[in-house]
């Protein structure tokens, strides 16, 4: 990783490293969804949680943070990655059941797998373009999560990476549970 004289991560390296992590996690998501049977997409788990399609719809809606990342911003007077460890810690704890903001709660209607993946891919490309081209050290000023305050673009990108990773783990659990139930019913 290249450093400038002050020992800070240079912007190009920060963007590249973040883009690679974002592409890796979103490729996993799209591959996982693409490999699921159409019937499984709308099948809710026994615990009453979200179906795989609803999880993907929730992630797609959460990627609306692209508007925040592409919106108003200002130069920061703090490390651009100051809140990343906190974000990582929160999303790594699978024992916590989080409450989603209303704006990103998934639909209750059946979802079409192809349309769902296409919508996700559209949002993924939008986010990737921002990560590639914007100064990730700038603080986004259009929206802040009340408990955490304003995020830099870098922190929003990692928020989306860790959030997506959390839901990939959830999707895998739902897929395994559904397969077990299917085998038991044979």
mmCIF file of C-alpha atoms in Angstrom:
data_model
loop_
_atom_site.group_PDB
_atom_site.id
_atom_site.type_symbol
_atom_site.label_atom_id
_atom_site.label_comp_id
_atom_site.label_asym_id
_atom_site.label_seq_id
_atom_site.Cartn_x
_atom_site.Cartn_y
_atom_site.Cartn_z
ATOM 1 C CA UNK A 1 0.000 0.000 0.000
ATOM 2 C CA UNK A 2 1.480 3.357 -1.006
ATOM 3 C CA UNK A 3 1.840 6.080 1.609
ATOM 4 C CA UNK A 4 2.326 9.818 1.316
ATOM 5 C CA UNK A 5 4.849 11.718 3.464
ATOM 6 C CA UNK A 6 2.418 11.880 6.400
ATOM 7 C CA UNK A 7 1.980 8.100 6.393
ATOM 8 C CA UNK A 8 -1.658 8.288 5.245
ATOM 9 C CA UNK A 9 -3.093 5.827 2.777
ATOM 10 C CA UNK A 10 -3.038 7.519 -0.610
ATOM 11 C CA UNK A 11 -6.439 8.103 -2.161
ATOM 12 C CA UNK A 12 -5.934 5.870 -5.206
ATOM 13 C CA UNK A 13 -4.923 2.913 -3.035
ATOM 14 C CA UNK A 14 -7.813 3.562 -0.645
ATOM 15 C CA UNK A 15 -10.270 3.618 -3.543
ATOM 16 C CA UNK A 16 -8.784 0.496 -5.138
ATOM 17 C CA UNK A 17 -8.709 -1.507 -1.902
ATOM 18 C CA UNK A 18 -12.295 -0.501 -1.095
ATOM 19 C CA UNK A 19 -13.496 -1.201 -4.633
ATOM 20 C CA UNK A 20 -11.924 -4.673 -4.575
ATOM 21 C CA UNK A 21 -13.619 -5.511 -1.262
ATOM 22 C CA UNK A 22 -16.969 -4.152 -2.510
ATOM 23 C CA UNK A 23 -16.753 -6.097 -5.771
ATOM 24 C CA UNK A 24 -15.787 -9.284 -3.931
ATOM 25 C CA UNK A 25 -18.733 -9.146 -1.525
ATOM 26 C CA UNK A 26 -21.261 -8.100 -4.167
ATOM 27 C CA UNK A 27 -20.039 -10.817 -6.555
ATOM 28 C CA UNK A 28 -20.605 -13.339 -3.749
ATOM 29 C CA UNK A 29 -24.114 -11.966 -3.231
ATOM 30 C CA UNK A 30 -25.102 -12.049 -6.900
ATOM 31 C CA UNK A 31 -23.584 -15.527 -7.380
ATOM 32 C CA UNK A 32 -25.401 -16.863 -4.320
ATOM 33 C CA UNK A 33 -28.737 -15.436 -5.462
ATOM 34 C CA UNK A 34 -28.185 -16.529 -9.059
ATOM 35 C CA UNK A 35 -27.604 -20.104 -7.925
ATOM 36 C CA UNK A 36 -30.835 -20.272 -5.930
ATOM 37 C CA UNK A 37 -33.902 -21.960 -7.281
ATOM 38 C CA UNK A 38 -36.693 -19.513 -8.152
ATOM 39 C CA UNK A 39 -38.969 -21.170 -5.565
ATOM 40 C CA UNK A 40 -36.425 -20.591 -2.794
ATOM 41 C CA UNK A 41 -36.177 -16.854 -3.501
ATOM 42 C CA UNK A 42 -39.601 -16.219 -1.919
ATOM 43 C CA UNK A 43 -39.521 -18.949 0.754
ATOM 44 C CA UNK A 44 -39.344 -17.588 4.296
ATOM 45 C CA UNK A 45 -37.378 -19.499 6.938
ATOM 46 C CA UNK A 46 -39.135 -21.316 9.765
ATOM 47 C CA UNK A 47 -38.268 -18.543 12.226
ATOM 48 C CA UNK A 48 -40.413 -16.111 10.230
ATOM 49 C CA UNK A 49 -37.464 -14.035 9.039
ATOM 50 C CA UNK A 50 -37.022 -12.637 5.567
ATOM 51 C CA UNK A 51 -36.924 -14.830 2.474
ATOM 52 C CA UNK A 52 -33.751 -14.748 0.347
ATOM 53 C CA UNK A 53 -35.539 -12.422 -2.060
ATOM 54 C CA UNK A 54 -36.496 -10.086 0.749
ATOM 55 C CA UNK A 55 -32.914 -10.062 2.032
ATOM 56 C CA UNK A 56 -31.711 -9.116 -1.454
ATOM 57 C CA UNK A 57 -34.444 -6.474 -1.770
ATOM 58 C CA UNK A 58 -33.360 -5.023 1.583
ATOM 59 C CA UNK A 59 -29.732 -4.856 0.411
ATOM 60 C CA UNK A 60 -30.783 -3.249 -2.885
ATOM 61 C CA UNK A 61 -32.758 -0.627 -0.991
ATOM 62 C CA UNK A 62 -29.883 -0.042 1.432
ATOM 63 C CA UNK A 63 -27.621 0.744 -1.527
ATOM 64 C CA UNK A 64 -29.632 3.955 -1.853
ATOM 65 C CA UNK A 65 -26.829 5.236 0.360
ATOM 66 C CA UNK A 66 -25.184 5.849 -3.022
ATOM 67 C CA UNK A 67 -27.183 9.076 -3.160
ATOM 68 C CA UNK A 68 -25.652 10.127 0.164
ATOM 69 C CA UNK A 69 -22.175 9.173 -1.046
ATOM 70 C CA UNK A 70 -22.699 11.094 -4.294
ATOM 71 C CA UNK A 71 -24.357 14.071 -2.604
ATOM 72 C CA UNK A 72 -23.096 16.942 -0.517
ATOM 73 C CA UNK A 73 -19.740 16.521 1.173
ATOM 74 C CA UNK A 74 -16.981 18.422 2.890
ATOM 75 C CA UNK A 75 -13.352 17.837 3.711
ATOM 76 C CA UNK A 76 -12.942 16.099 7.029
ATOM 77 C CA UNK A 77 -10.727 16.948 9.956
ATOM 78 C CA UNK A 78 -10.539 13.323 11.088
ATOM 79 C CA UNK A 79 -9.265 10.029 9.784
ATOM 80 C CA UNK A 80 -11.544 8.858 6.943
ATOM 81 C CA UNK A 81 -11.614 5.349 8.442
ATOM 82 C CA UNK A 82 -12.282 6.380 12.056
ATOM 83 C CA UNK A 83 -15.651 4.581 12.289
ATOM 84 C CA UNK A 84 -14.890 1.500 10.189
ATOM 85 C CA UNK A 85 -13.930 -0.789 13.093
ATOM 86 C CA UNK A 86 -17.172 0.112 14.892
ATOM 87 C CA UNK A 87 -19.183 -0.603 11.734
ATOM 88 C CA UNK A 88 -17.365 -3.929 11.282
ATOM 89 C CA UNK A 89 -17.969 -4.918 14.908
ATOM 90 C CA UNK A 90 -21.697 -4.166 14.704
ATOM 91 C CA UNK A 91 -22.278 -6.117 11.498
ATOM 92 C CA UNK A 92 -20.050 -9.039 12.558
ATOM 93 C CA UNK A 93 -22.244 -9.837 15.565
ATOM 94 C CA UNK A 94 -24.825 -12.291 14.218
ATOM 95 C CA UNK A 95 -26.403 -12.647 17.670
ATOM 96 C CA UNK A 96 -27.910 -9.169 17.306
ATOM 97 C CA UNK A 97 -31.199 -8.929 15.436
ATOM 98 C CA UNK A 98 -31.273 -5.431 14.014
ATOM 99 C CA UNK A 99 -34.300 -3.308 13.203
ATOM 100 C CA UNK A 100 -34.214 -1.854 9.708
ATOM 101 C CA UNK A 101 -35.288 1.683 8.954
ATOM 102 C CA UNK A 102 -38.669 1.748 7.187
ATOM 103 C CA UNK A 103 -37.103 2.958 3.921
ATOM 104 C CA UNK A 104 -35.149 -0.277 3.486
ATOM 105 C CA UNK A 105 -37.670 -2.835 4.716
ATOM 106 C CA UNK A 106 -38.245 -5.294 1.863
ATOM 107 C CA UNK A 107 -41.511 -5.845 0.093
ATOM 108 C CA UNK A 108 -43.918 -8.558 1.185
ATOM 109 C CA UNK A 109 -44.836 -9.245 -2.460
ATOM 110 C CA UNK A 110 -43.264 -12.188 -4.323
ATOM 111 C CA UNK A 111 -40.068 -11.176 -6.083
ATOM 112 C CA UNK A 112 -38.894 -12.168 -9.545
ATOM 113 C CA UNK A 113 -35.317 -13.441 -9.316
ATOM 114 C CA UNK A 114 -34.111 -11.957 -12.625
ATOM 115 C CA UNK A 115 -35.585 -8.509 -11.919
ATOM 116 C CA UNK A 116 -34.241 -8.575 -8.377
ATOM 117 C CA UNK A 117 -30.698 -9.405 -9.508
ATOM 118 C CA UNK A 118 -30.871 -6.788 -12.284
ATOM 119 C CA UNK A 119 -31.935 -4.142 -9.762
ATOM 120 C CA UNK A 120 -29.112 -5.172 -7.442
ATOM 121 C CA UNK A 121 -26.562 -5.060 -10.246
ATOM 122 C CA UNK A 122 -27.722 -1.569 -11.185
ATOM 123 C CA UNK A 123 -27.189 -0.336 -7.618
ATOM 124 C CA UNK A 124 -23.883 -2.212 -7.338
ATOM 125 C CA UNK A 125 -22.526 -0.459 -10.437
ATOM 126 C CA UNK A 126 -23.713 2.900 -9.113
ATOM 127 C CA UNK A 127 -21.868 2.295 -5.828
ATOM 128 C CA UNK A 128 -18.754 0.996 -7.594
ATOM 129 C CA UNK A 129 -18.597 4.118 -9.790
ATOM 130 C CA UNK A 130 -18.685 6.321 -6.697
ATOM 131 C CA UNK A 131 -15.979 4.276 -4.980
ATOM 132 C CA UNK A 132 -13.824 4.470 -8.145
ATOM 133 C CA UNK A 133 -14.182 8.203 -8.781
ATOM 134 C CA UNK A 134 -14.917 10.140 -5.586
ATOM 135 C CA UNK A 135 -12.679 11.302 -2.763
ATOM 136 C CA UNK A 136 -13.497 8.716 -0.114
ATOM 137 C CA UNK A 137 -12.029 10.836 2.672
ATOM 138 C CA UNK A 138 -14.755 13.494 2.338
ATOM 139 C CA UNK A 139 -17.532 13.525 4.940
ATOM 140 C CA UNK A 140 -21.029 13.071 3.503
ATOM 141 C CA UNK A 141 -23.362 15.843 4.643
ATOM 142 C CA UNK A 142 -26.768 14.869 3.191
ATOM 143 C CA UNK A 143 -27.566 12.123 5.712
ATOM 144 C CA UNK A 144 -26.171 10.707 8.937
ATOM 145 C CA UNK A 145 -27.243 7.660 10.915
ATOM 146 C CA UNK A 146 -28.384 9.283 14.184
ATOM 147 C CA UNK A 147 -26.454 6.947 16.508
ATOM 148 C CA UNK A 148 -23.152 7.316 14.629
ATOM 149 C CA UNK A 149 -23.069 10.791 13.114
ATOM 150 C CA UNK A 150 -21.795 11.634 9.640
ATOM 151 C CA UNK A 151 -19.769 9.060 7.732
ATOM 152 C CA UNK A 152 -17.029 9.653 5.208
ATOM 153 C CA UNK A 153 -17.546 8.104 1.787
ATOM 154 C CA UNK A 154 -15.015 5.483 2.849
ATOM 155 C CA UNK A 155 -17.075 4.622 5.939
ATOM 156 C CA UNK A 156 -20.288 4.434 3.861
ATOM 157 C CA UNK A 157 -18.557 2.086 1.421
ATOM 158 C CA UNK A 158 -17.389 -0.189 4.251
ATOM 159 C CA UNK A 159 -20.820 0.065 5.892
ATOM 160 C CA UNK A 160 -22.236 -1.416 2.678
ATOM 161 C CA UNK A 161 -19.495 -4.048 2.458
ATOM 162 C CA UNK A 162 -20.008 -5.264 6.039
ATOM 163 C CA UNK A 163 -23.801 -5.000 5.772
ATOM 164 C CA UNK A 164 -23.771 -7.089 2.592
ATOM 165 C CA UNK A 165 -21.414 -9.632 4.161
ATOM 166 C CA UNK A 166 -23.743 -9.967 7.153
ATOM 167 C CA UNK A 167 -26.661 -10.723 4.860
ATOM 168 C CA UNK A 168 -24.624 -13.200 2.810
ATOM 169 C CA UNK A 169 -24.138 -15.157 6.044
ATOM 170 C CA UNK A 170 -27.887 -14.875 6.645
ATOM 171 C CA UNK A 171 -28.656 -16.068 3.099
ATOM 172 C CA UNK A 172 -26.400 -19.077 3.544
ATOM 173 C CA UNK A 173 -28.156 -19.990 6.807
ATOM 174 C CA UNK A 174 -31.592 -19.675 5.181
ATOM 175 C CA UNK A 175 -30.448 -21.765 2.200
ATOM 176 C CA UNK A 176 -29.051 -24.527 4.445
ATOM 177 C CA UNK A 177 -32.156 -24.525 6.660
ATOM 178 C CA UNK A 178 -34.438 -24.751 3.637
ATOM 179 C CA UNK A 179 -32.434 -27.621 2.153
ATOM 180 C CA UNK A 180 -32.550 -29.495 5.490
ATOM 181 C CA UNK A 181 -36.338 -29.037 5.683
ATOM 182 C CA UNK A 182 -36.666 -30.225 2.085
ATOM 183 C CA UNK A 183 -34.598 -33.368 2.796
ATOM 184 C CA UNK A 184 -36.648 -34.115 5.924
ATOM 185 C CA UNK A 185 -39.853 -33.931 3.870
ATOM 186 C CA UNK A 186 -38.636 -36.496 1.306
#
